[in-house]
Amino acid sequence: MFESLLFDLMLVILLGILSQWVAWKYRLPAIVVMSVAGLLVGPIFGLINPQETMGDLFGPIITFAVAIILFEGSLNLDVREIRGFSKPVGRIVTIGAFIAWIAGSLAAHFLAGLSWEVSFIIGGLFIVTGPTVILPLLRQAKLKPRPAAILKWEGIVVDPFGALLAVFAFEFIKFINSEVTLKSLLLFFAASAFAVFIGWLAALIIGNAFERGSIPEYLKAPILFVVVLFTFVFSDEIMHETGLLAVTAMGMKMANMRLTTLNDVRHFKENISVLLISGIFVMLTASLDPKILIEIFNPAIITYVAAMLFVVRPLSIWISTIGTDLNYRERLLIGWIAPRGIVALTVSGYFATILLENGYEDAELLTALTFALVLFTVILHGFSIGFLAKKLNLTTTDESGVAIIGGARFSAALAESIKDTGNEVLLVDQGWAALAEARKRGLPNYVGDILSEQVEYHLDLTPYRYMLAMTKVDTYNAHICADFAPDLGRQHLFQTAFHVGQDVETFKIAGGQKLFSPSISIYSLEERMHAGHVIRKTMITKQYSYTQYLRERDDKSILLYILRADGLIEFFTPKVELQAAAGDAIIALTSPAKTIERVMERLDGGSGESSIPYEQLEEKFNEEPSGGKRNIPGAAPASTKKVE
């Protein structure tokens, strides 16, 4: 429509980010939305063709994007986490990946008709599943911890190694097709080793510079970005196509240096990665030739995709997990779920370009083949994972796990009460010091920004049905609820009331439901905790009804949640009036006066007279105890007890 490079770049980036938003808003796979957007403006309506408009810039842009994407992915390969892998995970990412490579290469050659050279390159690339695709599916399906962990870590670990394997296959094939001599083979391995060394050295230099404070905060992210590109180009100039190996080695080294400052550039890195993935994906699909698009429905390609779905993936999983503790239901689910994602298509587009430049004409089908596999796996696996997981009894839908965002003293006390009910609980905060109370109580906790995409790579949120945003920043709480609404559903998202000093009308974000009855801010809840209020559980029985409890309760108490007889939790809100039946328990934040009253009743045996004056009990109660618990003669512990 407009013969302008500037217009094409603007439209590509706009469509990429808009597609990401639409996918988040309507709980759709982002890769599907971006594919549709790229195809509409490209081969279908012919509005843009980035490859023609950009000319010689098209290849370098794709190459730089792939380098950044691989570096970002390799930053997740922390050896400390890999060491903790169970036996099946280790088998899948080694033996299973190798079987998938060989079987996928054979299928590409005999079924899709690709040459051996192109087949082994694409076979190595297609071992990846990718966290950007698998993580949303896991949240959607609510899998049990073990199958969810296996699928998640397989995607994280294998993701950069798929491209790495393709690089090695390409370099090896180039040497095989030329004059094969001992000198050429030694040169190949020496160049690969040197690329790894360059990446390792770059990571060591930039990592130590970060730790020593030699680089100011505002320059850390830009300098890291430049160093990644420099490492890639420098290695690539020494020997063509070894740049990807260098940046992957750099990312892995930095991931294992235990850098305290790595989180400082995490947001920038995520933003760049999302921007590049979105833009490059739309750019590749918009540049597809309509003839290649038609090839997606070629019987040979469809047969290849079917073989990858129903033969290669199940075969690699079943063989690699022989002798492990996985049951047949878990092996069946894992053997089916393997969606290919944005990284696979982006990197395949890169290899299609360089293979064509090296005279491999059948590489024209590479993009169509990859696009077909990505599209079919994302759609089929995305719409079947929930159904299959339920049929195989591998879901956690009946649990009431709670993730609490914010490490205040009240949050820790609430989390402890939930833990005592037998439900999963997790406290998350951005600061280590903020979680001191949680650590003191021995509660599961995690330091990180819950809105960061990287947190999803290291934190499994599938066991948690509810999320409570209870930080001291009201807008942040609202953003958390808005961000997780497509995944958890707004009925499972709660936030504390706005602080009294805040102008509620200025907040236009559709956050979560207001917590507790009556609704109260985290500041007020903290003040009550410091004033001696405690979380107390009251059982509802046939003799002591919920109506009687409401009539007799202290007017200062805050209703927190109901623990149902079956162990499930329901939180009180101002707008929804919950009812409790016999066998349920009411958990509430009660005032010291109510606690003292119950102590006096216990001491005087219900006669109304106590040998200890009320004033002495009140003075004793208001003393700050050691260890965070109050020591009152004759009083029951304040913490909630598990329902038997």
XYZ file of C-alpha atoms in Angstrom:
644
model
C 0.000 0.000 0.000
C 2.779 2.399 0.993
C 6.154 1.818 -0.629
C 7.940 2.907 2.525
C 10.413 1.058 4.741
C 9.388 3.257 7.659
C 5.709 2.362 7.214
C 6.466 -1.376 7.004
C 8.556 -1.295 10.173
C 5.882 0.644 12.028
C 3.100 -1.721 10.913
C 5.113 -4.855 11.745
C 5.867 -3.695 15.298
C 2.322 -2.391 15.812
C 0.720 -5.644 14.675
C 3.137 -7.723 16.741
C 2.458 -5.945 20.022
C -1.263 -5.607 19.297
C -1.411 -9.355 18.657
C 0.266 -10.015 22.008
C -2.350 -7.873 23.736
C -5.280 -9.538 21.935
C -3.865 -12.959 22.862
C -3.580 -11.930 26.518
C -6.994 -10.303 26.602
C -8.932 -13.193 25.079
C -6.764 -16.077 26.340
C -5.601 -17.119 22.882
C -2.197 -18.504 21.841
C -0.146 -15.435 20.886
C 1.507 -17.277 18.030
C -1.864 -17.946 16.366
C -2.940 -14.297 16.610
C 0.380 -13.051 15.240
C 0.222 -15.587 12.415
C -3.219 -14.405 11.370
C -2.143 -10.750 11.534
C 0.975 -11.356 9.443
C -0.857 -13.433 6.846
C -3.643 -10.857 6.488
C -1.348 -7.890 5.798
C 1.113 -9.984 3.786
C 0.229 -12.770 1.352
C -3.568 -12.466 1.665
C -4.189 -8.730 1.118
C -0.707 -7.755 -0.042
C -0.468 -4.602 2.073
C 3.210 -5.117 2.879
C 6.086 -7.406 1.991
C 8.894 -6.690 4.476
C 11.414 -8.873 2.658
C 11.048 -6.865 -0.569
C 10.870 -3.484 1.155
C 13.843 -4.071 3.447
C 15.979 -5.732 0.823
C 19.471 -6.452 2.130
C 18.449 -5.360 5.653
C 15.933 -8.222 6.013
C 18.549 -10.917 6.677
C 20.630 -8.979 9.248
C 17.508 -7.912 11.151
C 16.345 -11.526 11.431
C 19.863 -12.607 12.410
C 20.200 -10.004 15.170
C 16.753 -10.883 16.515
C 17.577 -14.603 16.654
C 20.829 -13.830 18.495
C 19.002 -11.780 21.161
C 16.236 -14.394 21.506
C 18.742 -17.237 21.990
C 20.748 -15.206 24.517
C 17.588 -14.418 26.466
C 16.556 -18.080 26.450
C 19.963 -19.363 27.553
C 19.885 -16.998 30.546
C 17.343 -19.403 32.062
C 19.737 -22.376 32.023
C 20.841 -22.266 35.652
C 22.817 -25.439 36.405
C 21.633 -25.323 40.025
C 18.089 -25.902 38.836
C 19.095 -28.539 36.277
C 20.846 -30.508 39.033
C 17.526 -30.794 40.821
C 15.849 -32.473 37.861
C 14.223 -35.762 38.513
C 15.205 -38.808 36.488
C 12.453 -38.465 33.838
C 13.293 -34.811 33.114
C 16.967 -35.610 32.655
C 16.119 -38.485 30.332
C 13.692 -36.421 28.238
C 16.089 -33.516 27.650
C 18.949 -35.860 26.673
C 17.891 -39.267 25.340
C 14.441 -38.036 24.334
C 15.837 -35.000 22.510
C 18.328 -37.165 20.599
C 15.618 -39.647 19.553
C 13.354 -36.763 18.488
C 16.198 -35.299 16.390
C 16.963 -38.528 14.547
C 13.329 -39.575 14.078
C 12.290 -36.060 13.026
C 15.115 -35.894 10.490
C 14.125 -39.238 8.989
C 10.501 -38.095 8.749
C 11.552 -34.842 7.042
C 13.577 -36.727 4.445
C 11.255 -39.651 3.649
C 7.857 -37.972 4.154
C 8.407 -34.285 3.315
C 10.965 -35.018 0.602
C 13.701 -32.736 1.958
C 17.372 -33.420 1.328
C 19.404 -35.096 4.062
C 21.215 -31.847 4.811
C 18.060 -29.778 5.296
C 16.331 -32.670 7.097
C 18.953 -32.945 9.824
C 18.970 -29.190 10.358
C 15.200 -28.957 10.689
C 15.142 -32.148 12.773
C 17.450 -30.549 15.318
C 15.412 -27.376 15.412
C 12.107 -29.182 15.952
C 13.136 -30.780 19.247
C 12.193 -27.485 20.928
C 8.829 -26.832 22.559
C 9.525 -23.419 24.029
C 8.420 -21.816 27.329
C 6.606 -18.960 25.567
C 4.072 -21.500 24.290
C 4.010 -24.192 26.960
C 3.647 -21.977 30.056
C 0.254 -20.488 29.091
C -1.024 -24.001 28.320
C 0.068 -25.269 31.747
C -1.705 -22.405 33.513
C -4.816 -23.072 31.462
C -4.881 -26.834 32.166
C -3.963 -26.651 35.900
C -1.834 -29.784 35.708
C -0.564 -31.611 38.740
C 2.944 -30.550 39.834
C 4.998 -33.411 38.330
C 3.748 -33.415 34.718
C 3.624 -29.608 34.766
C 7.235 -29.371 35.988
C 8.465 -31.844 33.369
C 6.799 -30.022 30.466
C 7.904 -26.636 31.761
C 11.571 -27.481 32.288
C 11.774 -29.448 29.062
C 10.739 -26.299 27.207
C 13.195 -24.078 29.081
C 16.206 -26.381 28.761
C 15.706 -27.682 25.218
C 14.664 -24.314 23.744
C 18.167 -22.877 23.120
C 19.683 -26.291 22.405
C 17.368 -26.882 19.450
C 18.838 -23.921 17.592
C 22.288 -24.897 18.799
C 21.880 -28.419 17.394
C 20.712 -26.955 14.088
C 23.821 -24.746 13.982
C 26.113 -27.736 14.543
C 24.270 -29.795 11.926
C 24.552 -26.952 9.404
C 28.259 -26.386 10.034
C 29.032 -30.103 9.904
C 27.065 -30.585 6.669
C 28.908 -27.673 5.047
C 32.199 -29.384 5.750
C 30.919 -32.791 4.690
C 29.773 -31.410 1.327
C 33.123 -29.758 0.725
C 36.466 -31.529 0.578
C 36.455 -33.644 3.712
C 39.888 -33.553 5.284
C 41.166 -33.923 8.802
C 42.213 -30.287 8.663
C 38.695 -29.076 7.797
C 37.113 -31.141 10.567
C 39.618 -29.882 13.106
C 38.983 -26.328 11.912
C 35.241 -26.823 12.394
C 35.578 -28.033 15.993
C 38.237 -25.424 16.781
C 35.996 -22.609 15.522
C 33.085 -23.941 17.577
C 35.254 -24.163 20.694
C 36.551 -20.655 20.068
C 32.975 -19.337 19.735
C 32.153 -20.883 23.115
C 35.280 -19.278 24.583
C 34.324 -15.856 23.192
C 30.868 -16.129 24.737
C 32.307 -17.320 28.042
C 34.855 -14.487 28.122
C 32.245 -11.832 27.259
C 29.984 -13.089 30.061
C 32.871 -13.082 32.533
C 33.915 -9.526 31.668
C 30.446 -7.981 31.665
C 29.315 -9.968 34.728
C 32.303 -8.890 36.828
C 31.852 -5.305 35.657
C 28.256 -5.421 36.869
C 29.233 -6.875 40.257
C 32.047 -4.377 40.879
C 29.766 -1.438 40.133
C 31.922 -0.352 37.182
C 28.791 0.325 35.122
C 26.055 2.709 36.311
C 22.546 1.361 36.657
C 21.077 3.269 33.731
C 23.725 1.861 31.356
C 23.622 -1.815 32.405
C 20.835 -2.902 30.063
C 22.079 -0.984 26.976
C 25.667 -2.161 27.491
C 24.562 -5.789 27.884
C 22.532 -5.457 24.688
C 25.532 -4.075 22.787
C 27.904 -6.722 24.172
C 25.559 -9.514 23.024
C 25.489 -8.106 19.490
C 29.261 -7.547 19.501
C 29.895 -11.131 20.677
C 27.605 -12.487 17.990
C 29.133 -10.463 15.133
C 32.746 -10.962 16.255
C 32.363 -14.752 16.404
C 30.378 -14.824 13.177
C 33.057 -12.876 11.317
C 35.743 -15.324 12.429
C 33.683 -18.261 11.163
C 30.264 -17.831 9.590
C 27.251 -19.047 11.640
C 29.157 -19.590 14.921
C 27.704 -16.376 16.393
C 24.624 -18.189 17.675
C 26.840 -20.612 19.562
C 28.768 -17.707 21.123
C 25.708 -15.846 22.440
C 24.191 -19.079 23.780
C 27.416 -19.793 25.685
C 27.417 -16.212 26.967
C 23.882 -16.513 28.277
C 24.559 -19.859 29.989
C 27.704 -18.497 31.656
C 25.897 -15.420 33.003
C 23.014 -17.579 34.235
C 25.452 -19.565 36.384
C 27.620 -16.720 37.718
C 25.129 -16.005 40.525
C 25.106 -12.333 39.653
C 23.216 -10.196 42.143
C 22.720 -7.479 39.528
C 21.265 -9.655 36.760
C 17.722 -8.827 37.852
C 18.467 -5.130 37.321
C 18.296 -5.596 33.546
C 15.574 -8.239 33.526
C 12.702 -5.913 32.579
C 14.656 -4.349 29.741
C 15.686 -7.777 28.467
C 12.085 -9.000 28.585
C 10.793 -5.936 26.775
C 13.402 -6.261 24.028
C 12.711 -9.992 23.679
C 8.930 -9.519 23.432
C 9.347 -6.674 20.954
C 11.732 -8.674 18.763
C 9.745 -11.905 18.851
C 6.502 -10.100 18.025
C 7.975 -7.992 15.250
C 10.071 -10.741 13.649
C 7.213 -13.224 13.698
C 4.865 -10.827 11.903
C 7.692 -9.906 9.532
C 8.283 -13.555 8.575
C 4.615 -14.445 8.056
C 3.936 -11.219 6.124
C 6.847 -12.063 3.795
C 5.540 -15.519 2.922
C 5.010 -16.162 -0.753
C 1.366 -17.152 -1.422
C 2.684 -20.228 -3.242
C 4.588 -21.316 -0.134
C 1.464 -20.690 1.941
C -0.467 -23.085 -0.280
C 2.288 -25.661 0.283
C 1.140 -25.923 3.913
C -1.723 -28.081 2.635
C 0.615 -30.234 0.584
C -0.119 -33.913 1.422
C 3.606 -34.521 2.030
C 3.785 -31.724 4.618
C 0.554 -32.804 6.311
C 1.882 -36.368 6.488
C 5.110 -35.071 8.030
C 3.218 -33.048 10.653
C 1.058 -36.081 11.498
C 4.198 -38.196 11.920
C 5.726 -35.603 14.263
C 2.534 -35.486 16.315
C 1.607 -39.145 16.539
C 4.915 -41.015 16.062
C 8.068 -38.975 16.735
C 7.002 -37.209 19.947
C 5.293 -40.205 21.647
C 8.159 -42.493 20.608
C 10.861 -40.212 22.048
C 8.980 -39.795 25.347
C 8.062 -43.465 25.832
C 11.579 -44.723 25.105
C 13.365 -42.072 27.173
C 11.132 -42.574 30.235
C 11.482 -46.360 30.423
C 12.498 -47.286 33.962
C 11.419 -43.959 35.490
C 8.719 -43.428 38.102
C 6.298 -41.843 35.609
C 3.023 -43.721 35.294
C 1.408 -44.436 31.942
C -1.043 -41.533 32.289
C 1.766 -39.007 32.753
C 3.774 -40.516 29.905
C 0.707 -40.374 27.661
C 0.061 -36.695 28.391
C 3.712 -35.637 28.066
C 4.035 -37.686 24.877
C 1.181 -35.746 23.316
C 1.898 -32.186 24.456
C 4.765 -30.575 22.508
C 3.654 -27.280 20.922
C 6.290 -25.570 18.804
C 6.466 -21.845 19.200
C 7.744 -18.518 18.032
C 11.414 -19.387 18.470
C 11.096 -22.422 16.164
C 9.558 -20.381 13.347
C 11.907 -17.433 13.817
C 15.044 -19.562 13.785
C 13.782 -21.687 10.880
C 13.265 -18.488 8.876
C 16.862 -17.602 9.602
C 18.129 -21.013 8.467
C 15.907 -20.973 5.376
C 17.651 -17.786 4.267
C 21.201 -19.039 4.757
C 20.437 -22.484 3.275
C 19.053 -20.885 0.126
C 22.171 -18.739 -0.083
C 24.238 -21.933 0.086
C 22.371 -23.543 -2.808
C 19.824 -25.759 -1.004
C 16.731 -25.087 -3.116
C 14.442 -27.359 -1.072
C 14.946 -24.953 1.858
C 12.119 -22.906 0.285
C 9.730 -25.334 1.966
C 11.328 -24.809 5.358
C 9.146 -21.877 6.407
C 5.948 -23.529 5.196
C 6.899 -26.772 6.940
C 7.668 -24.996 10.193
C 4.574 -22.840 9.982
C 2.388 -25.929 9.466
C 3.935 -27.729 12.447
C 3.664 -24.667 14.688
C 0.072 -23.946 13.706
C -1.187 -27.518 14.064
C 0.626 -28.217 17.350
C -0.458 -24.970 18.982
C -4.099 -25.438 17.994
C -4.367 -29.167 18.690
C -2.377 -29.167 21.913
C -3.853 -25.892 23.120
C -7.443 -27.094 22.799
C -6.824 -30.673 23.968
C -4.532 -30.338 26.988
C -7.315 -29.447 29.434
C -9.665 -32.180 28.236
C -6.965 -34.862 28.169
C -5.556 -33.866 31.575
C -9.006 -34.191 33.154
C -9.608 -37.552 31.500
C -6.257 -38.796 32.802
C -6.905 -37.339 36.277
C -3.831 -35.098 36.103
C -5.434 -31.775 37.065
C -5.494 -29.894 40.372
C -8.881 -28.197 39.996
C -10.159 -29.358 43.393
C -7.419 -27.654 45.384
C -7.550 -24.173 46.930
C -3.928 -23.096 46.727
C -3.360 -19.403 47.433
C -0.574 -17.161 46.133
C -0.241 -14.022 48.265
C 1.601 -11.079 46.708
C 3.117 -8.919 49.432
C 5.205 -9.865 52.457
C 3.582 -7.827 55.224
C 3.193 -9.233 58.730
C -0.529 -9.766 58.253
C 0.114 -11.515 54.920
C 2.441 -13.965 56.658
C -0.109 -14.622 59.405
C -2.842 -15.188 56.825
C -0.566 -17.512 54.843
C 0.207 -19.501 57.988
C -3.484 -19.946 58.689
C -4.062 -21.169 55.121
C -1.105 -23.547 55.350
C -2.574 -25.039 58.531
C -5.747 -25.911 56.608
C -3.711 -28.231 54.368
C -3.900 -26.023 51.269
C -0.886 -24.841 49.257
C 0.272 -21.301 49.963
C 3.038 -19.071 48.596
C 4.220 -15.577 49.523
C 5.800 -13.445 46.783
C 7.482 -10.066 47.166
C 10.087 -8.073 45.267
C 12.314 -7.590 48.323
C 14.187 -10.165 50.399
C 13.715 -8.168 53.600
C 9.947 -7.929 53.047
C 9.687 -11.730 53.323
C 11.494 -11.935 56.683
C 8.265 -12.724 58.555
C 7.420 -15.465 56.054
C 10.852 -17.059 56.477
C 10.574 -16.845 60.258
C 7.294 -18.763 60.124
C 8.746 -21.324 57.713
C 6.371 -20.412 54.882
C 7.072 -21.008 51.175
C 8.221 -17.723 49.641
C 9.737 -16.330 46.461
C 11.624 -13.088 45.801
C 10.687 -11.520 42.483
C 8.263 -9.330 40.569
C 5.132 -11.404 39.905
C 4.491 -9.363 36.745
C 7.861 -10.328 35.300
C 7.763 -12.937 32.543
C 10.954 -14.497 33.888
C 9.223 -15.308 37.181
C 7.001 -17.735 35.273
C 10.087 -19.673 34.174
C 11.187 -20.310 37.756
C 7.912 -20.255 39.666
C 5.181 -22.840 39.170
C 1.829 -21.130 39.749
C -0.346 -24.065 38.694
C -1.114 -25.269 42.274
C -2.624 -21.894 43.188
C -6.279 -21.331 42.492
C -6.449 -17.907 44.156
C -4.173 -14.887 44.006
C -4.344 -12.168 46.671
C -2.676 -8.853 45.775
C -1.776 -7.377 49.160
C 1.176 -5.074 48.562
C 1.235 -1.513 49.875
C 0.952 -0.070 46.349
C -2.715 -0.066 45.338
C -2.097 0.478 41.627
C 0.362 -2.431 41.588
C -2.283 -4.661 43.182
C -4.771 -3.656 40.512
C -2.232 -4.344 37.757
C -1.569 -7.817 39.168
C -5.264 -8.686 39.105
C -5.699 -7.280 35.606
C -2.653 -9.162 34.327
C -3.689 -12.551 35.710
C -7.405 -12.211 34.921
C -7.189 -14.165 31.622
C -5.343 -17.028 33.351
C -7.064 -17.374 36.724
C -10.405 -15.681 36.081
C -11.434 -12.518 37.904
C -13.481 -14.534 40.400
C -10.215 -15.955 41.777
C -8.363 -12.637 42.020
C -8.561 -10.399 45.082
C -6.899 -7.240 46.319
C -6.977 -5.296 49.549
C -8.993 -2.087 49.701
C -7.461 1.212 48.637
C -5.647 3.133 51.324
C -7.616 5.943 52.942
C -5.229 8.569 51.604
C -5.672 7.454 48.011
C -8.087 8.988 45.538
C -9.996 5.910 44.437
C -11.575 7.721 41.507
C -8.176 8.174 39.847
C -7.733 4.417 39.417
C -9.335 3.222 36.199
C -7.792 -0.263 36.256
C -10.277 -3.109 36.524
C -8.547 -4.921 39.369
C -9.702 -7.857 41.444
C -12.457 -8.241 43.973
C -12.018 -6.368 47.245
C -10.838 -8.659 50.010
C -12.558 -9.473 53.289
C -15.703 -8.226 54.972
C -15.618 -5.394 55.698
C -13.015 -4.490 53.077
C -9.887 -2.965 54.597
C -6.510 -1.736 53.336
C -3.232 -3.522 54.035
C -2.136 -0.504 56.091
C -5.114 -0.912 58.436
C -4.573 -4.662 58.624
C -0.949 -4.076 59.636
C -2.005 -1.578 62.294
C -4.409 -4.125 63.762
C -1.726 -6.814 63.827
C 0.589 -4.481 65.751
C -2.284 -3.645 68.113
C -2.597 -7.328 69.027
C -5.358 -8.559 66.730
C -5.082 -12.266 65.960
C -6.406 -14.653 63.323
C -8.904 -17.008 64.948
C -10.852 -19.987 63.681
C -14.416 -20.681 64.808
C -16.182 -23.927 63.973
C -19.808 -23.838 62.870
C -21.904 -26.683 64.256
C -25.550 -27.603 64.480
C -25.599 -26.145 67.986
C -23.628 -23.013 67.048
C -24.963 -21.671 63.757
C -23.410 -19.149 61.399
C -26.208 -16.699 62.197
C -25.391 -16.932 65.912
C -21.707 -16.404 65.151
C -22.445 -13.220 63.196
C -24.688 -11.951 65.972
C -22.137 -12.560 68.725
C -18.909 -11.646 66.965
C -16.915 -8.556 67.875
C -17.909 -5.582 65.721
C -14.189 -4.917 65.134
C -13.478 -8.343 63.672
C -12.720 -8.818 59.970
C -14.138 -11.883 58.212
C -11.286 -13.368 56.152
C -12.416 -16.671 54.630
C -14.529 -19.768 55.119
C -12.862 -23.163 55.337
C -15.401 -25.587 53.955
C -15.840 -29.062 55.387
C -14.197 -30.549 52.283
C -11.056 -28.404 52.771
C -11.800 -25.780 50.108
C -11.457 -22.065 50.806
C -13.795 -19.179 49.969
C -12.771 -15.595 50.689
C -15.151 -13.015 52.083
C -15.829 -9.919 49.989
C -18.098 -6.933 50.634
C -20.304 -7.680 47.598
C -20.828 -11.430 48.024
C -22.605 -12.700 51.124
C -21.256 -16.144 51.934
C -23.134 -18.676 54.019
C -21.551 -21.256 56.301
C -23.032 -24.625 57.264
C -22.268 -27.103 60.018
C -18.757 -28.465 59.527
C -17.407 -25.248 58.051
C -15.012 -22.948 59.884
C -14.909 -19.141 59.912
C -11.465 -17.576 59.936
C -11.460 -13.976 61.105
C -9.113 -11.290 62.387
C -10.344 -10.576 65.926
C -9.490 -7.880 68.433
C -7.506 -8.371 71.675
C -10.647 -7.661 73.692
C -12.305 -10.803 72.307
C -9.196 -12.837 73.059
C -9.008 -11.546 76.648
C -12.706 -12.265 77.123
C -12.203 -15.885 76.063
C -9.148 -16.228 78.320
C -11.162 -14.991 81.309
C -13.952 -17.420 80.496
C -11.400 -20.256 80.399
C -9.814 -19.172 83.690
C -13.052 -18.770 85.640
C -14.643 -21.872 84.165
C -17.495 -19.851 82.761
C -18.587 -18.385 86.114
C -17.901 -14.819 85.061
C -15.393 -14.268 87.889
C -11.614 -14.459 87.438
C -8.793 -14.367 89.934
C -6.729 -12.311 87.480
C -7.900 -8.717 86.980
C -8.897 -7.698 83.436
C -6.350 -4.840 83.472
C -3.511 -7.255 84.282
C -4.535 -9.538 81.428
C -4.729 -6.602 79.039
C -1.280 -5.378 80.086
C 0.124 -8.892 79.711
C -1.475 -9.270 76.269
C -0.128 -6.007 74.932
C 3.483 -6.938 75.729
C 5.514 -7.626 72.578
C 6.415 -11.305 72.800
C 9.628 -12.965 71.723
C 9.311 -15.052 68.573
C 6.218 -13.146 67.452
C 3.675 -15.051 69.649
C 1.869 -13.879 72.762
C 2.088 -15.786 76.017
C -1.170 -15.449 77.935
C -1.930 -17.731 80.887
C -4.555 -20.232 79.927
C -4.938 -18.931 76.369
C -5.054 -21.177 73.331
C -2.549 -20.539 70.536
C -3.629 -17.773 68.200
C -2.660 -19.492 64.989
C -5.254 -21.375 63.000
C -5.289 -25.150 63.481
C -5.831 -27.692 60.757
C -9.307 -29.148 60.582
C -9.206 -32.848 61.267
